[in-house]
Coordinates of N, CA and C in Angstrom, one line a residue:
X1 N 89.2 56.9 133.9 CA 89.3 57.9 132.9 C 88.9 59.3 133.4
X2 N 89.7 60.3 133.1 CA 89.4 61.6 133.5 C 88.2 62.2 132.8
X3 N 87.2 62.7 133.6 CA 86.0 63.2 132.9 C 86.3 64.4 132.0
X4 N 87.2 65.2 132.4 CA 87.6 66.4 131.6 C 88.1 65.9 130.3
X5 N 89.0 64.9 130.3 CA 89.6 64.4 129.0 C 88.5 63.8 128.2
X6 N 87.5 63.1 128.8 CA 86.4 62.5 128.0 C 85.6 63.6 127.4
X7 N 85.4 64.7 128.1 CA 84.6 65.8 127.5 C 85.3 66.4 126.3
X8 N 86.7 66.5 126.4 CA 87.5 67.1 125.3 C 87.4 66.2 124.1
X9 N 87.5 64.9 124.3 CA 87.4 63.9 123.2 C 86.0 64.0 122.5
X10 N 85.0 64.1 123.3 CA 83.6 64.3 122.8 C 83.5 65.5 122.0
X11 N 84.0 66.6 122.5 CA 84.0 67.9 121.7 C 84.7 67.8 120.4
X12 N 85.9 67.1 120.4 CA 86.7 66.9 119.2 C 85.9 66.2 118.1
X13 N 85.2 65.1 118.6 CA 84.3 64.3 117.7 C 83.2 65.1 117.1
X14 N 82.6 66.0 117.9 CA 81.5 66.8 117.5 C 81.9 68.1 116.8
X15 N 83.2 68.4 116.7 CA 83.6 69.7 116.1 C 83.1 69.9 114.7
X16 N 83.0 68.9 113.8 CA 82.5 69.1 112.5 C 81.0 69.6 112.5
X17 N 80.2 69.1 113.4 CA 78.9 69.6 113.5 C 78.8 71.0 114.1
X18 N 79.7 71.3 115.0 CA 79.8 72.7 115.5 C 80.2 73.7 114.4
X19 N 81.2 73.2 113.6 CA 81.6 74.1 112.4 C 80.5 74.2 111.4
X20 N 79.8 73.1 111.1 CA 78.7 73.2 110.2 C 77.6 74.2 110.7
X21 N 77.3 74.2 112.0 CA 76.3 75.1 112.5 C 76.8 76.5 112.4
X22 N 78.1 76.7 112.6 CA 78.7 78.1 112.5 C 78.5 78.6 111.1
X23 N 78.6 77.8 110.1 CA 78.4 78.3 108.7 C 76.9 78.4 108.4
X24 N 76.1 77.5 108.9 CA 74.7 77.5 108.6 C 74.0 78.6 109.3
X25 N 74.4 79.0 110.5 CA 73.8 80.1 111.2 C 74.8 81.3 111.3
X26 N 75.3 81.6 110.1 CA 76.2 82.8 110.1 C 75.5 84.1 109.7
X27 N 76.2 85.2 109.9 CA 75.7 86.5 109.5 C 74.4 86.8 110.3
X28 N 73.3 87.1 109.6 CA 72.1 87.6 110.3 C 71.4 86.5 111.1
X29 N 71.9 85.3 111.1 CA 71.3 84.2 111.9 C 72.3 83.7 113.0
X30 N 73.3 84.5 113.2 CA 74.4 84.1 114.2 C 73.8 83.9 115.6
X31 N 72.8 84.6 116.0 CA 72.2 84.5 117.3 C 71.7 83.1 117.6
X32 N 71.3 82.4 116.5 CA 70.8 81.1 116.6 C 71.9 80.0 116.8
X33 N 73.1 80.4 116.5 CA 74.2 79.4 116.6 C 74.6 79.1 118.0
X34 N 74.5 80.0 118.9 CA 74.9 79.8 120.3 C 74.0 78.8 121.1
X35 N 74.6 77.8 121.6 CA 73.9 76.9 122.5 C 74.7 76.7 123.8
X36 N 74.0 77.1 124.9 CA 74.7 77.1 126.2 C 74.6 75.7 126.9
X37 N 73.5 75.0 126.6 CA 73.3 73.7 127.3 C 74.1 72.6 126.5
X38 N 74.9 71.8 127.3 CA 75.8 70.8 126.6 C 75.0 69.7 126.0
X39 N 73.9 69.3 126.6 CA 73.1 68.2 126.0 C 72.4 68.7 124.7
X40 N 71.9 69.9 124.7 CA 71.4 70.4 123.5 C 72.4 70.6 122.4
X41 N 73.6 71.0 122.8 CA 74.8 71.1 121.8 C 75.0 69.7 121.2
X42 N 75.1 68.7 122.1 CA 75.3 67.3 121.6 C 74.3 66.8 120.6
X43 N 73.0 67.1 120.9 CA 71.9 66.6 120.1 C 71.9 67.4 118.7
X44 N 72.2 68.7 118.8 CA 72.2 69.5 117.6 C 73.4 69.4 116.7
X45 N 74.5 68.8 117.2 CA 75.7 68.7 116.4 C 76.1 67.2 116.1
X46 N 75.4 66.2 116.7 CA 75.7 64.8 116.4 C 75.5 64.4 115.0
X47 N 74.3 64.7 114.5 CA 73.9 64.3 113.1 C 74.8 65.0 112.1
X48 N 74.9 66.4 112.2 CA 75.8 67.0 111.2 C 77.3 66.5 111.3
X49 N 77.7 66.1 112.4 CA 79.1 65.6 112.6 C 79.2 64.2 111.8
X50 N 78.2 63.4 112.1 CA 78.2 62.1 111.4 C 78.1 62.2 109.9
X51 N 77.3 63.1 109.5 CA 77.1 63.4 108.0 C 78.4 63.9 107.4
X52 N 79.1 64.8 108.1 CA 80.4 65.3 107.6 C 81.4 64.2 107.5
X53 N 81.5 63.4 108.6 CA 82.5 62.3 108.5 C 82.2 61.3 107.4
X54 N 80.9 61.0 107.2 CA 80.6 60.0 106.1 C 80.9 60.6 104.7
X55 N 80.7 61.9 104.6 CA 81.0 62.5 103.2 C 82.5 62.8 103.0
X56 N 83.2 63.2 104.1 CA 84.5 63.7 103.9 C 85.6 62.6 104.1
X57 N 85.4 61.7 105.0 CA 86.4 60.6 105.2 C 86.8 59.9 103.9
X58 N 85.9 59.4 103.1 CA 86.3 58.8 101.9 C 87.1 59.6 100.9
X59 N 86.8 60.9 100.9 CA 87.5 61.9 100.0 C 88.9 62.0 100.5
X60 N 89.1 62.2 101.8 CA 90.5 62.3 102.4 C 91.3 61.0 102.2
X61 N 90.6 59.9 102.3 CA 91.3 58.6 102.1 C 91.8 58.4 100.7
X62 N 90.9 58.8 99.7 CA 91.3 58.7 98.3 C 92.4 59.7 97.9
X63 N 92.4 60.9 98.5 CA 93.4 61.9 98.1 C 94.7 61.7 98.9
X64 N 94.6 61.5 100.2 CA 95.8 61.4 101.0 C 96.2 60.0 101.5
X65 N 95.3 59.1 101.3 CA 95.6 57.7 101.8 C 95.5 57.6 103.3
X66 N 94.9 58.6 103.9 CA 94.9 58.6 105.4 C 93.5 58.2 105.9
X67 N 93.5 57.3 106.8 CA 92.2 56.8 107.4 C 92.2 57.2 108.8
X68 N 91.1 57.8 109.2 CA 90.9 58.3 110.6 C 90.3 57.2 111.4
X69 N 91.1 56.7 112.3 CA 90.7 55.5 113.2 C 90.0 56.0 114.5
X70 N 88.7 56.0 114.5 CA 88.0 56.5 115.7 C 88.2 55.6 116.9
X71 N 88.6 54.4 116.7 CA 88.8 53.5 117.8 C 89.9 53.9 118.7
X72 N 90.9 54.6 118.0 CA 92.1 55.1 118.8 C 91.6 56.3 119.7
X73 N 90.8 57.2 119.1 CA 90.4 58.3 119.8 C 89.4 57.9 120.9
X74 N 88.5 57.0 120.6 CA 87.5 56.5 121.6 C 88.2 55.6 122.7
X75 N 89.4 55.1 122.4 CA 90.1 54.3 123.4 C 90.4 55.1 124.6
X76 N 90.6 56.4 124.5 CA 90.8 57.3 125.6 C 89.7 57.2 126.6
X77 N 88.5 57.0 126.1 CA 87.3 56.9 127.0 C 87.1 55.6 127.7
X78 N 87.9 54.6 127.4 CA 87.8 53.3 127.9 C 88.2 53.3 129.4
X79 N 87.6 52.3 130.1 CA 88.0 52.1 131.5 C 89.2 51.1 131.6
X80 N 89.6 50.6 130.5 CA 90.8 49.7 130.4 C 92.0 50.5 130.4
X81 N 92.9 50.4 131.4 CA 94.1 51.2 131.5 C 95.0 50.9 130.3
X82 N 95.2 49.6 129.9 CA 96.1 49.3 128.8 C 95.6 49.9 127.5
X83 N 94.3 49.9 127.3 CA 93.7 50.5 126.1 C 93.9 52.0 126.1
X84 N 93.7 52.6 127.2 CA 93.9 54.0 127.3 C 95.3 54.4 127.0
X85 N 96.3 53.6 127.6 CA 97.7 53.9 127.4 C 98.1 53.7 125.9
X86 N 97.6 52.7 125.3 CA 97.8 52.4 123.9 C 97.3 53.5 123.0
X87 N 96.1 53.9 123.3 CA 95.4 55.0 122.5 C 96.2 56.3 122.6
X88 N 96.6 56.6 123.9 CA 97.4 57.8 124.1 C 98.7 57.9 123.3
X89 N 99.4 56.7 123.3 CA 100.6 56.6 122.5 C 100.4 56.8 121.0
X90 N 99.3 56.2 120.5 CA 99.0 56.3 119.1 C 98.6 57.8 118.7
X91 N 97.8 58.4 119.6 CA 97.4 59.8 119.4 C 98.6 60.7 119.3
X92 N 99.6 60.4 120.3 CA 100.8 61.2 120.3 C 101.6 61.0 119.0
X93 N 101.6 59.8 118.5 CA 102.4 59.4 117.3 C 101.8 60.1 116.1
X94 N 100.5 60.1 116.0 CA 99.8 60.7 114.8 C 99.2 62.0 115.1
X95 N 99.7 62.8 116.0 CA 99.1 64.0 116.4 C 99.0 65.0 115.3
X96 N 100.0 65.1 114.4 CA 100.0 66.1 113.3 C 99.0 65.7 112.3
X97 N 98.9 64.3 112.0 CA 97.9 63.9 111.1 C 96.5 64.1 111.6
X98 N 96.3 63.9 112.9 CA 95.0 64.2 113.5 C 94.6 65.7 113.4
X99 N 95.6 66.5 113.7 CA 95.3 68.0 113.6 C 95.0 68.4 112.2
X100 N 95.8 67.9 111.2 CA 95.6 68.2 109.8 C 94.2 67.7 109.4
X101 N 93.8 66.5 109.8 CA 92.5 66.0 109.4 C 91.4 66.8 110.0
X102 N 91.5 67.3 111.3 CA 90.5 68.1 111.9 C 90.3 69.4 111.2
X103 N 91.5 70.0 110.8 CA 91.4 71.3 110.0 C 90.7 71.1 108.7
X104 N 91.0 70.0 108.0 CA 90.3 69.8 106.7 C 88.8 69.6 106.9
X105 N 88.5 68.7 107.8 CA 87.1 68.3 108.1 C 86.2 69.5 108.5
X106 N 86.8 70.3 109.5 CA 86.0 71.4 110.0 C 85.9 72.5 109.0
X107 N 86.9 72.8 108.2 CA 86.8 73.8 107.2 C 85.8 73.4 106.2
X108 N 85.8 72.2 105.7 CA 84.8 71.7 104.8 C 83.4 71.7 105.4
X109 N 83.3 71.3 106.6 CA 82.0 71.4 107.3 C 81.4 72.8 107.4
X110 N 82.3 73.7 107.7 CA 81.9 75.1 107.8 C 81.4 75.6 106.4
X111 N 82.2 75.3 105.3 CA 81.8 75.6 104.0 C 80.5 75.0 103.5
X112 N 80.3 73.7 103.9 CA 79.1 73.0 103.7 C 77.9 73.6 104.3
X113 N 78.1 74.1 105.5 CA 77.0 74.8 106.2 C 76.6 76.1 105.4
X114 N 77.6 76.9 105.0 CA 77.3 78.1 104.2 C 76.6 77.8 102.9
X115 N 77.1 76.8 102.2 CA 76.5 76.4 100.9 C 75.0 76.0 101.1
X116 N 74.7 75.2 102.1 CA 73.3 74.8 102.3 C 72.5 76.0 102.7
X117 N 73.0 76.9 103.6 CA 72.3 78.1 104.0 C 71.9 79.0 102.8
X118 N 72.9 79.2 101.9 CA 72.7 80.0 100.7 C 71.7 79.4 99.8
X119 N 71.8 78.1 99.7 CA 70.8 77.4 98.8 C 69.4 77.6 99.3
X120 N 69.2 77.4 100.6 CA 67.9 77.6 101.2 C 67.4 79.0 101.1
X121 N 68.2 80.0 101.3 CA 67.8 81.4 101.1 C 67.5 81.7 99.7
X122 N 68.3 81.2 98.8 CA 68.2 81.5 97.3 C 66.8 80.9 96.8
X123 N 66.5 79.7 97.2 CA 65.2 79.1 96.8 C 64.1 79.4 97.7
X124 N 64.3 80.2 98.8 CA 63.3 80.6 99.7 C 62.6 79.4 100.4
X125 N 63.3 78.3 100.6 CA 62.7 77.2 101.3 C 62.4 77.5 102.7
X126 N 63.2 78.5 103.3 CA 62.9 78.9 104.7 C 61.6 79.6 104.8
X127 N 61.2 80.4 103.8 CA 60.0 81.1 103.9 C 58.8 80.2 103.6
X128 N 59.0 79.3 102.7 CA 57.9 78.4 102.3 C 57.6 77.2 103.2
X129 N 58.6 76.9 104.0 CA 58.5 75.7 104.9 C 59.0 76.0 106.2
X130 N 58.2 75.8 107.3 CA 58.7 76.1 108.6 C 59.9 75.3 109.1
X131 N 60.0 74.1 108.5 CA 61.1 73.3 108.9 C 62.5 73.9 108.7
X132 N 62.6 74.7 107.6 CA 63.9 75.4 107.3 C 63.9 76.8 107.9
X133 N 62.9 77.3 108.5 CA 62.8 78.7 108.9 C 63.8 79.0 110.0
X134 N 64.5 80.2 109.9 CA 65.4 80.7 110.9 C 64.6 81.5 111.9
X135 N 65.2 81.5 113.1 CA 64.5 82.3 114.2 C 65.0 83.7 114.2
X136 N 64.7 84.3 113.1 CA 65.0 85.8 112.9 C 63.9 86.4 112.1
X137 N 62.8 86.8 112.8 CA 61.6 87.3 112.1 C 61.9 88.6 111.3
X138 N 62.9 89.3 111.8 CA 63.2 90.6 111.1 C 63.9 90.4 109.7
X139 N 64.5 89.2 109.5 CA 65.0 88.9 108.2 C 63.9 88.8 107.2
X140 N 62.8 88.2 107.6 CA 61.6 88.0 106.7 C 60.8 89.2 106.5
X141 N 60.8 90.0 107.6 CA 60.0 91.3 107.5 C 60.7 92.3 106.6
X142 N 62.0 92.5 106.8 CA 62.7 93.5 106.1 C 63.1 93.1 104.7
X143 N 63.1 91.8 104.3 CA 63.4 91.4 103.0 C 62.1 91.1 102.2
X144 N 60.9 91.2 102.9 CA 59.7 90.9 102.2 C 59.4 89.4 102.1
X145 N 60.2 88.6 102.6 CA 60.0 87.1 102.5 C 58.8 86.6 103.2
X146 N 58.3 87.4 104.2 CA 57.1 87.0 104.9 C 55.9 86.9 104.0
X147 N 56.0 87.5 102.9 CA 54.9 87.4 101.9 C 54.7 86.0 101.4
X148 N 55.8 85.2 101.5 CA 55.8 83.8 101.0 C 55.2 82.8 102.1
X149 N 55.0 83.3 103.3 CA 54.5 82.5 104.4 C 53.1 82.0 104.0
X150 N 52.8 80.7 104.3 CA 51.5 80.1 104.0 C 50.4 80.9 104.6
X151 N 50.6 81.5 105.8 CA 49.5 82.2 106.5 C 49.4 83.7 106.0
X152 N 50.3 84.1 105.1 CA 50.3 85.5 104.7 C 49.1 85.8 103.9
X153 N 48.5 87.0 104.2 CA 47.3 87.4 103.5 C 47.7 88.4 102.3
X154 N 49.0 88.6 102.1 CA 49.4 89.5 101.1 C 49.7 88.7 99.8
X155 N 49.2 89.2 98.7 CA 49.4 88.6 97.4 C 50.0 89.6 96.4
X156 N 51.1 89.2 95.7 CA 51.7 90.1 94.7 C 51.1 89.6 93.4
X157 N 50.5 90.5 92.7 CA 49.8 90.2 91.4 C 50.7 90.4 90.2
X158 N 51.6 91.4 90.2 CA 52.4 91.6 89.1 C 53.9 91.3 89.3
X159 N 54.3 91.1 90.5 CA 55.7 90.9 90.8 C 55.9 89.7 91.7
X160 N 57.1 89.4 92.1 CA 57.4 88.3 93.0 C 58.4 88.9 94.1
X161 N 58.6 88.1 95.1 CA 59.5 88.6 96.2 C 61.0 88.8 95.6
X162 N 61.3 88.0 94.6 CA 62.7 88.1 94.0 C 62.9 89.4 93.3
X163 N 61.8 90.1 93.0 CA 61.9 91.4 92.3 C 62.2 92.5 93.2
X164 N 62.2 92.3 94.5 CA 62.5 93.3 95.5 C 64.0 93.6 95.5
X165 N 64.3 94.9 95.2 CA 65.7 95.3 95.2 C 66.0 96.2 96.4
X166 N 65.0 97.0 96.8 CA 65.3 98.0 97.9 C 64.1 97.9 98.9
X167 N 64.4 98.1 100.2 CA 63.4 98.2 101.2 C 63.5 99.7 101.8
X168 N 62.4 100.4 101.6 CA 62.3 101.7 102.2 C 61.7 101.7 103.6
X169 N 62.2 102.4 104.5 CA 61.7 102.4 105.9 C 61.1 103.8 106.2
X170 N 59.9 103.8 106.7 CA 59.2 105.0 107.3 C 59.0 104.6 108.8
X171 N 59.7 105.4 109.7 CA 59.6 105.1 111.1 C 59.2 106.3 111.9
X172 N 58.3 106.1 112.9 CA 58.0 107.1 113.8 C 58.9 106.9 115.0
X173 N 59.6 108.0 115.3 CA 60.7 107.9 116.4 C 60.5 109.0 117.4
X174 N 60.7 108.6 118.6 CA 60.6 109.6 119.7 C 62.1 110.0 120.1
X175 N 62.3 111.3 120.1 CA 63.6 111.9 120.6 C 63.3 112.9 121.6
X176 N 63.6 112.6 122.9 CA 63.2 113.5 124.0 C 61.7 113.6 124.0
X177 N 61.3 114.9 123.9 CA 59.8 115.1 123.9 C 59.2 115.3 122.6
X178 N 60.1 115.1 121.5 CA 59.6 115.3 120.1 C 59.4 114.0 119.5
X179 N 58.5 114.0 118.5 CA 58.2 112.8 117.7 C 58.4 113.1 116.2
X180 N 59.3 112.3 115.6 CA 59.6 112.5 114.2 C 59.2 111.3 113.3
X181 N 59.1 111.6 112.0 CA 59.0 110.6 111.0 C 60.3 110.6 110.2
X182 N 61.0 109.4 110.2 CA 62.2 109.3 109.4 C 61.9 108.3 108.3
X183 N 62.4 108.7 107.1 CA 62.2 107.8 105.9 C 63.6 107.7 105.2
X184 N 63.9 106.5 104.8 CA 65.1 106.3 104.1 C 65.2 104.8 103.6
X185 N 66.3 104.6 102.9 CA 66.6 103.3 102.3 C 67.3 102.4 103.3
X186 N 66.8 101.2 103.5 CA 67.4 100.3 104.5 C 68.8 99.8 104.0
X187 N 69.8 99.9 104.8 CA 71.2 99.5 104.5 C 71.5 98.1 105.2
X188 N 71.2 98.1 106.5 CA 71.5 96.9 107.3 C 70.7 97.0 108.6
X189 N 70.8 96.0 109.4 CA 70.2 96.0 110.8 C 71.0 95.1 111.7
X190 N 70.9 95.3 113.0 CA 71.5 94.6 114.0 C 70.5 94.0 115.0
X191 N 70.8 92.8 115.5 CA 69.9 92.2 116.5 C 70.6 92.3 117.9
X192 N 69.8 92.3 118.9 CA 70.3 92.3 120.3 C 70.6 90.8 120.6
X193 N 71.1 90.6 121.8 CA 71.5 89.2 122.2 C 70.3 88.3 122.3
X194 N 69.1 88.9 122.6 CA 67.9 88.0 122.8 C 67.2 87.8 121.4
X195 N 67.8 88.3 120.3 CA 67.2 88.1 119.0 C 66.2 89.2 118.5
X196 N 66.0 90.2 119.4 CA 65.1 91.3 119.0 C 65.9 92.3 118.2
X197 N 65.1 93.2 117.5 CA 65.8 94.2 116.7 C 66.4 95.2 117.6
X198 N 67.7 95.6 117.2 CA 68.4 96.6 118.1 C 68.6 97.9 117.3
X199 N 69.2 97.8 116.1 CA 69.6 98.9 115.3 C 69.2 98.8 113.9
X200 N 68.8 99.9 113.3 CA 68.5 100.0 111.9 C 69.4 101.0 111.2
X201 N 70.0 100.6 110.1 CA 70.9 101.5 109.4 C 70.2 101.9 108.1
X202 N 70.0 103.2 107.9 CA 69.3 103.7 106.7 C 70.1 104.9 106.1
X203 N 69.9 105.0 104.8 CA 70.6 106.1 104.1 C 69.6 106.9 103.2
X204 N 70.1 108.0 102.6 CA 69.3 108.9 101.9 C 68.0 109.3 102.7
X205 N 68.3 109.8 103.9 CA 67.3 110.0 104.9 C 66.7 111.4 104.9
X206 N 65.4 111.4 105.1 CA 64.6 112.6 105.3 C 63.8 112.5 106.6
X207 N 63.5 113.6 107.2 CA 62.7 113.5 108.4 C 61.8 114.8 108.6
X208 N 60.8 114.6 109.4 CA 60.0 115.8 109.7 C 59.3 115.5 111.1
X209 N 58.9 116.6 111.7 CA 58.2 116.5 112.9 C 56.8 115.9 112.6
X210 N 56.2 115.1 113.5 CA 55.0 114.4 113.2 C 53.9 115.3 112.8
X211 N 53.8 116.5 113.3 CA 52.7 117.5 112.9 C 53.1 118.4 111.8
X212 N 54.2 118.2 111.2 CA 54.6 119.1 110.1 C 54.3 118.3 108.7
X213 N 54.4 119.1 107.6 CA 54.1 118.6 106.3 C 55.4 118.3 105.5
X214 N 56.3 119.2 105.6 CA 57.5 119.1 104.8 C 58.7 118.3 105.4
X215 N 59.3 117.5 104.6 CA 60.4 116.7 105.0 C 61.7 117.6 104.8
X216 N 62.7 117.3 105.7 CA 64.0 118.0 105.5 C 65.1 116.9 105.4
X217 N 66.0 117.1 104.5 CA 67.1 116.1 104.3 C 68.0 116.0 105.5
X218 N 68.4 114.8 105.8 CA 69.4 114.6 106.9 C 70.7 114.3 106.3
X219 N 71.7 115.2 106.5 CA 73.0 115.0 105.9 C 73.7 113.8 106.6
X220 N 74.6 113.2 105.8 CA 75.4 112.0 106.3 C 75.2 110.8 105.4
X221 N 76.1 109.9 105.5 CA 76.1 108.7 104.7 C 75.1 107.7 105.2
X222 N 75.0 107.5 106.6 CA 74.1 106.5 107.2 C 73.6 107.0 108.5
X223 N 72.3 106.8 108.7 CA 71.7 107.2 109.9 C 71.3 105.9 110.7
X224 N 71.6 105.9 112.0 CA 71.4 104.7 112.8 C 70.2 105.0 113.7
X225 N 69.2 104.2 113.6 CA 68.0 104.3 114.5 C 68.0 103.2 115.5
X226 N 67.8 103.6 116.8 CA 67.7 102.7 117.9 C 66.3 102.2 118.0
X227 N 66.1 100.9 118.0 CA 64.8 100.3 117.9 C 63.9 100.7 119.2
X228 N 64.6 100.9 120.3 CA 63.8 101.2 121.5 C 63.2 102.6 121.4
X229 N 63.7 103.4 120.5 CA 63.1 104.7 120.3 C 62.0 104.8 119.2
X230 N 61.8 103.6 118.5 CA 60.9 103.6 117.4 C 59.5 103.1 117.9
X231 N 58.5 103.9 117.5 CA 57.1 103.6 117.9 C 56.5 102.6 116.9
X232 N 56.7 102.8 115.6 CA 56.2 101.9 114.6 C 57.1 102.0 113.3
X233 N 56.9 101.0 112.5 CA 57.7 101.0 111.2 C 56.7 100.7 110.1
X234 N 57.0 101.3 108.9 CA 56.3 101.0 107.7 C 57.4 100.6 106.7
X235 N 57.2 99.5 106.0 CA 58.2 99.0 105.0 C 57.5 99.0 103.6
X236 N 58.3 99.5 102.7 CA 57.9 99.6 101.3 C 58.9 98.9 100.4
X237 N 58.5 98.0 99.6 CA 59.4 97.3 98.7 C 59.4 97.9 97.3
X238 N 60.6 98.0 96.8 CA 60.9 98.7 95.5 C 61.7 97.9 94.6
X239 N 61.4 97.9 93.3 CA 62.2 97.3 92.3 C 62.9 98.4 91.5
X240 N 64.2 98.2 91.2 CA 64.8 99.2 90.3 C 64.8 98.8 88.9
X241 N 64.5 99.7 88.0 CA 64.5 99.4 86.5 C 65.3 100.4 85.8
X242 N 65.9 100.0 84.7 CA 66.8 100.8 83.9 C 66.2 101.0 82.5
X243 N 66.0 102.2 82.1 CA 65.5 102.4 80.8 C 66.6 102.4 79.7
X244 N 66.2 102.6 78.4 CA 67.1 102.5 77.3 C 68.2 103.5 77.4
X245 N 68.0 104.6 78.1 CA 69.1 105.6 78.2 C 70.0 105.4 79.4
X246 N 69.8 104.3 80.2 CA 70.6 104.0 81.3 C 70.2 104.7 82.6
X247 N 69.0 105.3 82.6 CA 68.5 106.0 83.8 C 67.8 104.9 84.7
X248 N 68.1 105.0 86.0 CA 67.5 104.1 86.9 C 66.2 104.6 87.5
X249 N 65.1 103.9 87.4 CA 63.8 104.3 87.9 C 63.4 103.3 89.0
X250 N 62.6 103.8 90.0 CA 62.1 103.0 91.1 C 60.7 102.7 90.8
X251 N 60.3 101.5 91.1 CA 58.9 101.1 90.9 C 58.4 100.3 92.1
X252 N 57.2 100.6 92.6 CA 56.7 100.0 93.7 C 56.3 98.5 93.4
X253 N 56.7 97.6 94.2 CA 56.3 96.2 94.1 C 54.8 96.0 94.3
X254 N 54.2 95.3 93.4 CA 52.8 95.2 93.4 C 52.4 93.7 93.3

């Protein structure tokens, strides 16, 4: 058996787990998706792959009447030449069915990963339990979810983390030989390849020199701050409220 072919077959079998991880570690958690070590990839995708096959195979069989015979695919890995030849012929005969099945399974696995991720974030299971926690500390800092950590010393008496609508950023930034304070509403952020904070996007920005009293408005839709230029950050969490006249008011989370 060709080792390269064996590796390809193994990857095909693990594809649902890879697709599941792609959905589960999407968007702000995408840095956690990448696995460079093959053994680690195997361990982290085997269980999701098995789970996806167990859940999806019966559905496809009931709807399409198609059964995915793993013995044919695994026959390629055999040391028996006759079995390898037989499996290769069957794979070639049912290649379109196999491709169709993989498309369905991997699409559903990806969707399954997104659904589970959204459920965990919605219920804040990741903040309340380390088992579900993502390796993106900035997600928890900038959304206020770190308040839900068991070791957190911060208590909200009148509000909850779900009441947070806006995160305001006050940052001390060095530009050349000058030091400024920038304040604005957080729009988004970017992480670097190693998972550390890289960029902060803020809007409705004001700034002042550190030794000045008055802020000046910074024109533009969005200001991008490079984290390497930031000395420190202060985050303030705000809830928006609408009065009877339709006017929106901002209230500090307490």
